Amino acid sequence: MRQKLLELERSARLLEPTADERLTVREKVVDYTEDFLNNIESLNAYNPQGDKGIGLLDSPISENGIGIDEAIKLIRDNVDTPGLNPASGGHFGYIPGGGIYYSALGDYLADVFNRYAGIFFAAPGAVRMENMLIRWMNDLVGYPAGAAGNLTTSGSLANMIAIVTARDGRNIKSADIPRSVIYLSKQTHHSVAKAINVAGLNECPVRYVELDEKFRMKADDLASQIERDKSEGLNPFLVVASAGTTDVGAIDPLPEIGEIARQHGLWYHIDAAYGGFFILTEEGKTKLKGLELSDSVIIDPHKGLFLPYGLGVVLVKNAEDLKYSNRFDAHYMQDAFRGNEELSPAELSPELTKHFRGLRLWLPLKLHGVAPFRACLEEKLFLAKYFHAEVQKLGFECKNVPELSVVAYRYVPKTGDANIFNKNLLDAVVADGRVFGSSTMIDGDFTLRFACLSFRSHLNTVQLLVDILREKVSELS
Ligand SMILES: *Cc1c(COP(=O)(O)O)cnc(C)c1O
């Protein structure tokens, strides 16, 4: 037995590299990342897919390890090269963010120390840090002292937690579902529909509120649909507004919707995944008035605070609602909730054991302070106005005046099908690779989207996009 144990220990101990081994591997990893960061300005925003990372399969998971040089080569060739480069400032598609560096170091610290951030008893400091960040965001949106929240992996998960909380907060039981009505708009992000589905609410009647010419919900249409549904004996219980739609960055009339939700007793959820952090700017603060009227809101630090992917946030005005929807009982954890001065993430989300996500937000906020984030967001608002003006000078038509940092635009050629032209134009821009863009359909029109939210996008990057558009339009015409 002893002999066997010592033998196994020899092999098991390989999992703890020596200080020298750590140094070697760490330096190679850091060198690789430094090489990337030092060249980020000249790297493409998009690389045609090539063999799509298939080379990884030539090196299967096996009994014996490989060296760090070989591992980095596999990552470089197969993972970090093909496809979209979201770290590039030339990424103007979907909703970019960039991935600020100190967040990566926050993750490194969180992972080396491996604090158990699920429960206050186990890691009071880690949980206090997360709660402090949640309080900071609750203050930003104007929620009172009794509010709570959770750091999730993404906006989609944050929406899911919010929708489940709305369901329970309005006491929707299975028998109520067929008559319990949800109000969305055609601009609502699809993760809300997914959340409704996952929450078991897909048999709720869903009403799409009419949009005005700026793609915002018409509050009077919302009110009249609710009244009609009520008069027919239905139970309107949830309205989801957007504070910055993904498509065009539209902000629904938040105060008016808040008033209607209050009058009719609806749960008021706001999806501010993309737009929420613009509240740090003066312009954003004015435009986002009414966030405080909601019962729940989501915001995405991996968008509006430029963090690497992996952080969304759900905020709920009444902590009890969030607690109720995530209640549980486990005998083996009977001693884990002693001396609870603080709420624990495990009580407020479907997760138990979780990554200590707080550090990836706390470290950059503490090292930089809020000021550069605020400036960067304001810069993005101005870059959208700049792009909007410049692209029209090139003869493009815009589907929106930027409310935040998204511009929907398309070129209408003198002859031929405009949809085909714009699709070819986008393909040409993406194939060029220096910048990346994406598209959407607006009123049946194939429309290009300029979504400016990478912290690495500046005047020169936007100018490059404008120049490339000019070049490609003339080539295609
Ligand atoms: C991005 C986005 C989401 C989804 O967030 P993920 O972090 O991508 O899961 C939800 N709503 C809006 C408005 C978004 O822009």
PDB file of N, CA and C in Angstrom, residues 149-245:
ATOM      1  N   GLY A 149     -27.766  41.609  -6.963  1.00  0.00           N
ATOM      2  CA  GLY A 149     -27.370  41.324  -8.334  1.00  0.00           C
ATOM      3  C   GLY A 149     -26.430  40.148  -8.365  1.00  0.00           C
ATOM      4  N   ASN A 150     -25.992  39.813  -9.555  1.00  0.00           N
ATOM      5  CA  ASN A 150     -25.084  38.690  -9.708  1.00  0.00           C
ATOM      6  C   ASN A 150     -24.171  38.934 -10.905  1.00  0.00           C
ATOM      7  N   LEU A 151     -22.904  38.582 -10.707  1.00  0.00           N
ATOM      8  CA  LEU A 151     -21.957  38.632 -11.824  1.00  0.00           C
ATOM      9  C   LEU A 151     -22.098  37.305 -12.565  1.00  0.00           C
ATOM     10  N   THR A 152     -22.590  37.370 -13.782  1.00  0.00           N
ATOM     11  CA  THR A 152     -22.795  36.152 -14.558  1.00  0.00           C
ATOM     12  C   THR A 152     -21.692  36.030 -15.602  1.00  0.00           C
ATOM     13  N   THR A 153     -21.807  34.999 -16.420  1.00  0.00           N
ATOM     14  CA  THR A 153     -20.800  34.850 -17.479  1.00  0.00           C
ATOM     15  C   THR A 153     -21.100  35.758 -18.666  1.00  0.00           C
ATOM     16  N   SER A 154     -22.367  36.197 -18.792  1.00  0.00           N
ATOM     17  CA  SER A 154     -22.747  36.900 -20.011  1.00  0.00           C
ATOM     18  C   SER A 154     -24.102  37.570 -19.848  1.00  0.00           C
ATOM     19  N   GLY A 155     -24.447  38.393 -20.819  1.00  0.00           N
ATOM     20  CA  GLY A 155     -25.746  39.036 -20.831  1.00  0.00           C
ATOM     21  C   GLY A 155     -26.872  38.029 -20.995  1.00  0.00           C
ATOM     22  N   SER A 156     -26.633  37.002 -21.787  1.00  0.00           N
ATOM     23  CA  SER A 156     -27.684  36.004 -22.008  1.00  0.00           C
ATOM     24  C   SER A 156     -28.070  35.312 -20.700  1.00  0.00           C
ATOM     25  N   LEU A 157     -27.066  34.928 -19.924  1.00  0.00           N
ATOM     26  CA  LEU A 157     -27.344  34.306 -18.626  1.00  0.00           C
ATOM     27  C   LEU A 157     -27.978  35.301 -17.667  1.00  0.00           C
ATOM     28  N   ALA A 158     -27.561  36.556 -17.766  1.00  0.00           N
ATOM     29  CA  ALA A 158     -28.146  37.595 -16.912  1.00  0.00           C
ATOM     30  C   ALA A 158     -29.621  37.761 -17.261  1.00  0.00           C
ATOM     31  N   ASN A 159     -29.945  37.770 -18.559  1.00  0.00           N
ATOM     32  CA  ASN A 159     -31.343  37.847 -18.973  1.00  0.00           C
ATOM     33  C   ASN A 159     -32.131  36.646 -18.458  1.00  0.00           C
ATOM     34  N   MET A 160     -31.503  35.482 -18.507  1.00  0.00           N
ATOM     35  CA  MET A 160     -32.202  34.286 -18.054  1.00  0.00           C
ATOM     36  C   MET A 160     -32.553  34.395 -16.569  1.00  0.00           C
ATOM     37  N   ILE A 161     -31.596  34.833 -15.766  1.00  0.00           N
ATOM     38  CA  ILE A 161     -31.859  34.984 -14.329  1.00  0.00           C
ATOM     39  C   ILE A 161     -32.972  36.013 -14.107  1.00  0.00           C
ATOM     40  N   ALA A 162     -32.935  37.098 -14.888  1.00  0.00           N
ATOM     41  CA  ALA A 162     -33.942  38.153 -14.724  1.00  0.00           C
ATOM     42  C   ALA A 162     -35.338  37.651 -15.095  1.00  0.00           C
ATOM     43  N   ILE A 163     -35.434  36.900 -16.176  1.00  0.00           N
ATOM     44  CA  ILE A 163     -36.753  36.432 -16.626  1.00  0.00           C
ATOM     45  C   ILE A 163     -37.335  35.428 -15.623  1.00  0.00           C
ATOM     46  N   VAL A 164     -36.474  34.555 -15.091  1.00  0.00           N
ATOM     47  CA  VAL A 164     -36.936  33.608 -14.065  1.00  0.00           C
ATOM     48  C   VAL A 164     -37.417  34.378 -12.831  1.00  0.00           C
ATOM     49  N   THR A 165     -36.674  35.421 -12.476  1.00  0.00           N
ATOM     50  CA  THR A 165     -37.047  36.226 -11.307  1.00  0.00           C
ATOM     51  C   THR A 165     -38.356  36.965 -11.555  1.00  0.00           C
ATOM     52  N   ALA A 166     -38.548  37.441 -12.780  1.00  0.00           N
ATOM     53  CA  ALA A 166     -39.805  38.107 -13.134  1.00  0.00           C
ATOM     54  C   ALA A 166     -40.973  37.120 -13.042  1.00  0.00           C
ATOM     55  N   ARG A 167     -40.758  35.912 -13.536  1.00  0.00           N
ATOM     56  CA  ARG A 167     -41.794  34.871 -13.494  1.00  0.00           C
ATOM     57  C   ARG A 167     -42.245  34.626 -12.051  1.00  0.00           C
ATOM     58  N   ASP A 168     -41.265  34.440 -11.165  1.00  0.00           N
ATOM     59  CA  ASP A 168     -41.605  34.149  -9.766  1.00  0.00           C
ATOM     60  C   ASP A 168     -42.100  35.403  -9.053  1.00  0.00           C
ATOM     61  N   GLY A 169     -41.511  36.542  -9.420  1.00  0.00           N
ATOM     62  CA  GLY A 169     -41.899  37.802  -8.779  1.00  0.00           C
ATOM     63  C   GLY A 169     -43.365  38.137  -9.048  1.00  0.00           C
ATOM     64  N   ARG A 170     -43.885  37.673 -10.187  1.00  0.00           N
ATOM     65  CA  ARG A 170     -45.304  37.904 -10.493  1.00  0.00           C
ATOM     66  C   ARG A 170     -46.115  36.619 -10.289  1.00  0.00           C
ATOM     67  N   ASN A 171     -45.445  35.651  -9.622  1.00  0.00           N
ATOM     68  CA  ASN A 171     -46.131  34.436  -9.178  1.00  0.00           C
ATOM     69  C   ASN A 171     -46.825  33.693 -10.323  1.00  0.00           C
ATOM     70  N   ILE A 172     -46.119  33.546 -11.429  1.00  0.00           N
ATOM     71  CA  ILE A 172     -46.687  32.828 -12.574  1.00  0.00           C
ATOM     72  C   ILE A 172     -46.464  31.336 -12.388  1.00  0.00           C
ATOM     73  N   LYS A 173     -47.525  30.614 -12.136  1.00  0.00           N
ATOM     74  CA  LYS A 173     -47.450  29.155 -11.990  1.00  0.00           C
ATOM     75  C   LYS A 173     -47.860  28.523 -13.318  1.00  0.00           C
ATOM     76  N   SER A 174     -47.618  27.225 -13.458  1.00  0.00           N
ATOM     77  CA  SER A 174     -47.838  26.602 -14.778  1.00  0.00           C
ATOM     78  C   SER A 174     -49.262  26.837 -15.296  1.00  0.00           C
ATOM     79  N   ALA A 175     -50.249  26.785 -14.391  1.00  0.00           N
ATOM     80  CA  ALA A 175     -51.635  26.958 -14.846  1.00  0.00           C
ATOM     81  C   ALA A 175     -51.899  28.367 -15.378  1.00  0.00           C
ATOM     82  N   ASP A 176     -51.081  29.344 -14.934  1.00  0.00           N
ATOM     83  CA  ASP A 176     -51.300  30.744 -15.356  1.00  0.00           C
ATOM     84  C   ASP A 176     -50.669  31.053 -16.712  1.00  0.00           C
ATOM     85  N   ILE A 177     -49.756  30.190 -17.138  1.00  0.00           N
ATOM     86  CA  ILE A 177     -48.918  30.516 -18.298  1.00  0.00           C
ATOM     87  C   ILE A 177     -49.712  30.882 -19.560  1.00  0.00           C
ATOM     88  N   PRO A 178     -50.717  30.086 -19.939  1.00  0.00           N
ATOM     89  CA  PRO A 178     -51.389  30.408 -21.212  1.00  0.00           C
ATOM     90  C   PRO A 178     -52.088  31.767 -21.238  1.00  0.00           C
ATOM     91  N   ARG A 179     -52.339  32.371 -20.063  1.00  0.00           N
ATOM     92  CA  ARG A 179     -53.014  33.670 -20.082  1.00  0.00           C
ATOM     93  C   ARG A 179     -52.114  34.803 -19.566  1.00  0.00           C
ATOM     94  N   SER A 180     -50.824  34.507 -19.354  1.00  0.00           N
ATOM     95  CA  SER A 180     -49.921  35.524 -18.804  1.00  0.00           C
ATOM     96  C   SER A 180     -49.076  36.125 -19.932  1.00  0.00           C
ATOM     97  N   VAL A 181     -49.263  37.410 -20.170  1.00  0.00           N
ATOM     98  CA  VAL A 181     -48.758  38.019 -21.399  1.00  0.00           C
ATOM     99  C   VAL A 181     -47.423  38.746 -21.181  1.00  0.00           C
ATOM    100  N   ILE A 182     -46.543  38.583 -22.192  1.00  0.00           N
ATOM    101  CA  ILE A 182     -45.220  39.229 -22.189  1.00  0.00           C
ATOM    102  C   ILE A 182     -45.169  40.227 -23.352  1.00  0.00           C
ATOM    103  N   TYR A 183     -44.607  41.407 -23.105  1.00  0.00           N
ATOM    104  CA  TYR A 183     -44.511  42.460 -24.129  1.00  0.00           C
ATOM    105  C   TYR A 183     -43.046  42.709 -24.476  1.00  0.00           C
ATOM    106  N   LEU A 184     -42.754  42.547 -25.759  1.00  0.00           N
ATOM    107  CA  LEU A 184     -41.400  42.770 -26.276  1.00  0.00           C
ATOM    108  C   LEU A 184     -41.510  43.695 -27.483  1.00  0.00           C
ATOM    109  N   SER A 185     -40.395  43.924 -28.158  1.00  0.00           N
ATOM    110  CA  SER A 185     -40.476  44.574 -29.471  1.00  0.00           C
ATOM    111  C   SER A 185     -39.658  43.748 -30.444  1.00  0.00           C
ATOM    112  N   LYS A 186     -39.775  44.036 -31.725  1.00  0.00           N
ATOM    113  CA  LYS A 186     -39.007  43.281 -32.717  1.00  0.00           C
ATOM    114  C   LYS A 186     -37.512  43.584 -32.592  1.00  0.00           C
ATOM    115  N   GLN A 187     -37.174  44.619 -31.821  1.00  0.00           N
ATOM    116  CA  GLN A 187     -35.772  44.943 -31.593  1.00  0.00           C
ATOM    117  C   GLN A 187     -35.207  44.231 -30.363  1.00  0.00           C
ATOM    118  N   THR A 188     -36.072  43.583 -29.582  1.00  0.00           N
ATOM    119  CA  THR A 188     -35.594  42.886 -28.375  1.00  0.00           C
ATOM    120  C   THR A 188     -34.550  41.834 -28.759  1.00  0.00           C
ATOM    121  N   HIS A 189     -33.470  41.770 -27.994  1.00  0.00           N
ATOM    122  CA  HIS A 189     -32.397  40.813 -28.284  1.00  0.00           C
ATOM    123  C   HIS A 189     -32.916  39.369 -28.180  1.00  0.00           C
ATOM    124  N   HIS A 190     -32.433  38.500 -29.062  1.00  0.00           N
ATOM    125  CA  HIS A 190     -32.972  37.134 -29.090  1.00  0.00           C
ATOM    126  C   HIS A 190     -32.680  36.359 -27.814  1.00  0.00           C
ATOM    127  N   SER A 191     -31.719  36.809 -27.018  1.00  0.00           N
ATOM    128  CA  SER A 191     -31.443  36.097 -25.761  1.00  0.00           C
ATOM    129  C   SER A 191     -32.624  36.205 -24.796  1.00  0.00           C
ATOM    130  N   VAL A 192     -33.483  37.207 -24.989  1.00  0.00           N
ATOM    131  CA  VAL A 192     -34.683  37.324 -24.153  1.00  0.00           C
ATOM    132  C   VAL A 192     -35.668  36.213 -24.529  1.00  0.00           C
ATOM    133  N   ALA A 193     -35.825  35.993 -25.840  1.00  0.00           N
ATOM    134  CA  ALA A 193     -36.704  34.905 -26.293  1.00  0.00           C
ATOM    135  C   ALA A 193     -36.178  33.555 -25.796  1.00  0.00           C
ATOM    136  N   LYS A 194     -34.853  33.409 -25.842  1.00  0.00           N
ATOM    137  CA  LYS A 194     -34.228  32.184 -25.352  1.00  0.00           C
ATOM    138  C   LYS A 194     -34.505  32.022 -23.854  1.00  0.00           C
ATOM    139  N   ALA A 195     -34.373  33.113 -23.126  1.00  0.00           N
ATOM    140  CA  ALA A 195     -34.599  33.068 -21.676  1.00  0.00           C
ATOM    141  C   ALA A 195     -36.046  32.696 -21.366  1.00  0.00           C
ATOM    142  N   ILE A 196     -36.977  33.248 -22.146  1.00  0.00           N
ATOM    143  CA  ILE A 196     -38.397  32.944 -21.957  1.00  0.00           C
ATOM    144  C   ILE A 196     -38.625  31.448 -22.151  1.00  0.00           C
ATOM    145  N   ASN A 197     -37.988  30.920 -23.153  1.00  0.00           N
ATOM    146  CA  ASN A 197     -38.074  29.501 -23.449  1.00  0.00           C
ATOM    147  C   ASN A 197     -37.500  28.650 -22.312  1.00  0.00           C
ATOM    148  N   VAL A 198     -36.275  28.987 -21.902  1.00  0.00           N
ATOM    149  CA  VAL A 198     -35.600  28.224 -20.853  1.00  0.00           C
ATOM    150  C   VAL A 198     -36.373  28.317 -19.532  1.00  0.00           C
ATOM    151  N   ALA A 199     -37.022  29.463 -19.314  1.00  0.00           N
ATOM    152  CA  ALA A 199     -37.767  29.656 -18.061  1.00  0.00           C
ATOM    153  C   ALA A 199     -39.119  28.943 -18.085  1.00  0.00           C
ATOM    154  N   GLY A 200     -39.398  28.218 -19.162  1.00  0.00           N
ATOM    155  CA  GLY A 200     -40.656  27.477 -19.248  1.00  0.00           C
ATOM    156  C   GLY A 200     -41.848  28.363 -19.567  1.00  0.00           C
ATOM    157  N   LEU A 201     -41.571  29.526 -20.171  1.00  0.00           N
ATOM    158  CA  LEU A 201     -42.648  30.492 -20.422  1.00  0.00           C
ATOM    159  C   LEU A 201     -43.023  30.576 -21.891  1.00  0.00           C
ATOM    160  N   ASN A 202     -42.593  29.580 -22.685  1.00  0.00           N
ATOM    161  CA  ASN A 202     -42.821  29.749 -24.127  1.00  0.00           C
ATOM    162  C   ASN A 202     -44.278  29.573 -24.538  1.00  0.00           C
ATOM    163  N   GLU A 203     -45.129  29.194 -23.593  1.00  0.00           N
ATOM    164  CA  GLU A 203     -46.552  29.185 -23.921  1.00  0.00           C
ATOM    165  C   GLU A 203     -47.274  30.442 -23.459  1.00  0.00           C
ATOM    166  N   CYS A 204     -46.515  31.415 -22.963  1.00  0.00           N
ATOM    167  CA  CYS A 204     -47.116  32.722 -22.661  1.00  0.00           C
ATOM    168  C   CYS A 204     -47.388  33.428 -23.989  1.00  0.00           C
ATOM    169  N   PRO A 205     -48.546  34.107 -24.103  1.00  0.00           N
ATOM    170  CA  PRO A 205     -48.733  34.948 -25.284  1.00  0.00           C
ATOM    171  C   PRO A 205     -47.669  36.054 -25.278  1.00  0.00           C
ATOM    172  N   VAL A 206     -47.053  36.281 -26.444  1.00  0.00           N
ATOM    173  CA  VAL A 206     -46.055  37.350 -26.562  1.00  0.00           C
ATOM    174  C   VAL A 206     -46.590  38.410 -27.515  1.00  0.00           C
ATOM    175  N   ARG A 207     -46.585  39.664 -27.077  1.00  0.00           N
ATOM    176  CA  ARG A 207     -47.024  40.764 -27.944  1.00  0.00           C
ATOM    177  C   ARG A 207     -45.815  41.595 -28.336  1.00  0.00           C
ATOM    178  N   TYR A 208     -45.760  41.926 -29.622  1.00  0.00           N
ATOM    179  CA  TYR A 208     -44.691  42.817 -30.087  1.00  0.00           C
ATOM    180  C   TYR A 208     -45.236  44.231 -30.186  1.00  0.00           C
ATOM    181  N   VAL A 209     -44.673  45.105 -29.391  1.00  0.00           N
ATOM    182  CA  VAL A 209     -45.134  46.492 -29.360  1.00  0.00           C
ATOM    183  C   VAL A 209     -44.621  47.200 -30.613  1.00  0.00           C
ATOM    184  N   GLU A 210     -45.465  48.035 -31.185  1.00  0.00           N
ATOM    185  CA  GLU A 210     -45.075  48.778 -32.401  1.00  0.00           C
ATOM    186  C   GLU A 210     -43.852  49.654 -32.146  1.00  0.00           C
ATOM    187  N   LEU A 211     -43.069  49.848 -33.212  1.00  0.00           N
ATOM    188  CA  LEU A 211     -41.877  50.692 -33.113  1.00  0.00           C
ATOM    189  C   LEU A 211     -42.130  52.030 -33.789  1.00  0.00           C
ATOM    190  N   ASP A 212     -41.484  53.082 -33.278  1.00  0.00           N
ATOM    191  CA  ASP A 212     -41.558  54.375 -33.975  1.00  0.00           C
ATOM    192  C   ASP A 212     -40.432  54.445 -35.009  1.00  0.00           C
ATOM    193  N   GLU A 213     -40.264  55.602 -35.651  1.00  0.00           N
ATOM    194  CA  GLU A 213     -39.283  55.700 -36.744  1.00  0.00           C
ATOM    195  C   GLU A 213     -37.845  55.587 -36.238  1.00  0.00           C
ATOM    196  N   LYS A 214     -37.671  55.692 -34.908  1.00  0.00           N
ATOM    197  CA  LYS A 214     -36.330  55.503 -34.347  1.00  0.00           C
ATOM    198  C   LYS A 214     -36.160  54.118 -33.714  1.00  0.00           C
ATOM    199  N   PHE A 215     -37.022  53.179 -34.096  1.00  0.00           N
ATOM    200  CA  PHE A 215     -36.938  51.783 -33.631  1.00  0.00           C
ATOM    201  C   PHE A 215     -37.173  51.651 -32.126  1.00  0.00           C
ATOM    202  N   ARG A 216     -37.922  52.610 -31.550  1.00  0.00           N
ATOM    203  CA  ARG A 216     -38.245  52.555 -30.125  1.00  0.00           C
ATOM    204  C   ARG A 216     -39.683  52.078 -29.951  1.00  0.00           C
ATOM    205  N   MET A 217     -39.916  51.351 -28.870  1.00  0.00           N
ATOM    206  CA  MET A 217     -41.294  50.945 -28.551  1.00  0.00           C
ATOM    207  C   MET A 217     -42.181  52.171 -28.459  1.00  0.00           C
ATOM    208  N   LYS A 218     -43.388  52.062 -29.044  1.00  0.00           N
ATOM    209  CA  LYS A 218     -44.365  53.140 -28.861  1.00  0.00           C
ATOM    210  C   LYS A 218     -45.100  52.888 -27.551  1.00  0.00           C
ATOM    211  N   ALA A 219     -44.896  53.803 -26.608  1.00  0.00           N
ATOM    212  CA  ALA A 219     -45.476  53.592 -25.280  1.00  0.00           C
ATOM    213  C   ALA A 219     -46.994  53.510 -25.348  1.00  0.00           C
ATOM    214  N   ASP A 220     -47.612  54.328 -26.233  1.00  0.00           N
ATOM    215  CA  ASP A 220     -49.085  54.293 -26.258  1.00  0.00           C
ATOM    216  C   ASP A 220     -49.591  52.960 -26.819  1.00  0.00           C
ATOM    217  N   ASP A 221     -48.845  52.372 -27.745  1.00  0.00           N
ATOM    218  CA  ASP A 221     -49.245  51.052 -28.241  1.00  0.00           C
ATOM    219  C   ASP A 221     -49.116  50.000 -27.145  1.00  0.00           C
ATOM    220  N   LEU A 222     -48.042  50.099 -26.341  1.00  0.00           N
ATOM    221  CA  LEU A 222     -47.880  49.175 -25.213  1.00  0.00           C
ATOM    222  C   LEU A 222     -49.093  49.287 -24.287  1.00  0.00           C
ATOM    223  N   ALA A 223     -49.449  50.535 -23.943  1.00  0.00           N
ATOM    224  CA  ALA A 223     -50.565  50.745 -23.009  1.00  0.00           C
ATOM    225  C   ALA A 223     -51.856  50.177 -23.582  1.00  0.00           C
ATOM    226  N   SER A 224     -52.101  50.427 -24.871  1.00  0.00           N
ATOM    227  CA  SER A 224     -53.393  49.967 -25.387  1.00  0.00           C
ATOM    228  C   SER A 224     -53.422  48.444 -25.538  1.00  0.00           C
ATOM    229  N   GLN A 225     -52.273  47.836 -25.853  1.00  0.00           N
ATOM    230  CA  GLN A 225     -52.260  46.362 -25.920  1.00  0.00           C
ATOM    231  C   GLN A 225     -52.500  45.747 -24.541  1.00  0.00           C
ATOM    232  N   ILE A 226     -51.889  46.354 -23.518  1.00  0.00           N
ATOM    233  CA  ILE A 226     -52.094  45.829 -22.151  1.00  0.00           C
ATOM    234  C   ILE A 226     -53.573  45.951 -21.781  1.00  0.00           C
ATOM    235  N   GLU A 227     -54.157  47.108 -22.097  1.00  0.00           N
ATOM    236  CA  GLU A 227     -55.568  47.313 -21.741  1.00  0.00           C
ATOM    237  C   GLU A 227     -56.470  46.318 -22.469  1.00  0.00           C
ATOM    238  N   ARG A 228     -56.169  46.116 -23.751  1.00  0.00           N
ATOM    239  CA  ARG A 228     -56.975  45.150 -24.502  1.00  0.00           C
ATOM    240  C   ARG A 228     -56.848  43.749 -23.879  1.00  0.00           C
ATOM    241  N   ASP A 229     -55.607  43.353 -23.582  1.00  0.00           N
ATOM    242  CA  ASP A 229     -55.403  42.021 -23.006  1.00  0.00           C
ATOM    243  C   ASP A 229     -56.125  41.881 -21.667  1.00  0.00           C
ATOM    244  N   LYS A 230     -56.067  42.937 -20.869  1.00  0.00           N
ATOM    245  CA  LYS A 230     -56.747  42.876 -19.568  1.00  0.00           C
ATOM    246  C   LYS A 230     -58.252  42.733 -19.754  1.00  0.00           C
ATOM    247  N   SER A 231     -58.775  43.513 -20.721  1.00  0.00           N
ATOM    248  CA  SER A 231     -60.231  43.472 -20.919  1.00  0.00           C
ATOM    249  C   SER A 231     -60.673  42.096 -21.417  1.00  0.00           C
ATOM    250  N   GLU A 232     -59.721  41.353 -22.010  1.00  0.00           N
ATOM    251  CA  GLU A 232     -60.067  40.003 -22.464  1.00  0.00           C
ATOM    252  C   GLU A 232     -59.770  38.942 -21.402  1.00  0.00           C
ATOM    253  N   GLY A 233     -59.486  39.410 -20.204  1.00  0.00           N
ATOM    254  CA  GLY A 233     -59.297  38.471 -19.095  1.00  0.00           C
ATOM    255  C   GLY A 233     -57.902  37.876 -18.998  1.00  0.00           C
ATOM    256  N   LEU A 234     -56.970  38.443 -19.767  1.00  0.00           N
ATOM    257  CA  LEU A 234     -55.598  37.923 -19.706  1.00  0.00           C
ATOM    258  C   LEU A 234     -54.830  38.616 -18.565  1.00  0.00           C
ATOM    259  N   ASN A 235     -53.609  38.118 -18.331  1.00  0.00           N
ATOM    260  CA  ASN A 235     -52.826  38.583 -17.192  1.00  0.00           C
ATOM    261  C   ASN A 235     -51.474  39.141 -17.666  1.00  0.00           C
ATOM    262  N   PRO A 236     -51.434  40.391 -18.112  1.00  0.00           N
ATOM    263  CA  PRO A 236     -50.158  40.966 -18.528  1.00  0.00           C
ATOM    264  C   PRO A 236     -49.210  41.016 -17.332  1.00  0.00           C
ATOM    265  N   PHE A 237     -47.988  40.438 -17.475  1.00  0.00           N
ATOM    266  CA  PHE A 237     -47.122  40.418 -16.271  1.00  0.00           C
ATOM    267  C   PHE A 237     -45.696  40.875 -16.522  1.00  0.00           C
ATOM    268  N   LEU A 238     -45.276  40.994 -17.771  1.00  0.00           N
ATOM    269  CA  LEU A 238     -43.852  41.317 -17.994  1.00  0.00           C
ATOM    270  C   LEU A 238     -43.676  42.172 -19.240  1.00  0.00           C
ATOM    271  N   VAL A 239     -42.933  43.247 -19.097  1.00  0.00           N
ATOM    272  CA  VAL A 239     -42.521  44.012 -20.269  1.00  0.00           C
ATOM    273  C   VAL A 239     -40.997  44.110 -20.258  1.00  0.00           C
ATOM    274  N   VAL A 240     -40.399  43.871 -21.421  1.00  0.00           N
ATOM    275  CA  VAL A 240     -38.939  43.966 -21.552  1.00  0.00           C
ATOM    276  C   VAL A 240     -38.608  45.131 -22.482  1.00  0.00           C
ATOM    277  N   ALA A 241     -37.941  46.128 -21.937  1.00  0.00           N
ATOM    278  CA  ALA A 241     -37.492  47.255 -22.755  1.00  0.00           C
ATOM    279  C   ALA A 241     -36.001  47.110 -23.037  1.00  0.00           C
ATOM    280  N   SER A 242     -35.537  47.792 -24.085  1.00  0.00           N
ATOM    281  CA  SER A 242     -34.111  47.766 -24.411  1.00  0.00           C
ATOM    282  C   SER A 242     -33.518  49.151 -24.195  1.00  0.00           C
ATOM    283  N   ALA A 243     -32.377  49.179 -23.539  1.00  0.00           N
ATOM    284  CA  ALA A 243     -31.645  50.441 -23.384  1.00  0.00           C
ATOM    285  C   ALA A 243     -30.395  50.312 -24.246  1.00  0.00           C
ATOM    286  N   GLY A 244     -30.601  50.488 -25.553  1.00  0.00           N
ATOM    287  CA  GLY A 244     -29.543  50.247 -26.517  1.00  0.00           C
ATOM    288  C   GLY A 244     -29.787  48.915 -27.194  1.00  0.00           C
ATOM    289  N   THR A 245     -30.538  48.914 -28.311  1.00  0.00           N
ATOM    290  CA  THR A 245     -30.740  47.643 -29.003  1.00  0.00           C
ATOM    291  C   THR A 245     -29.472  47.280 -29.770  1.00  0.00           C
TER     292      THR A 245
END
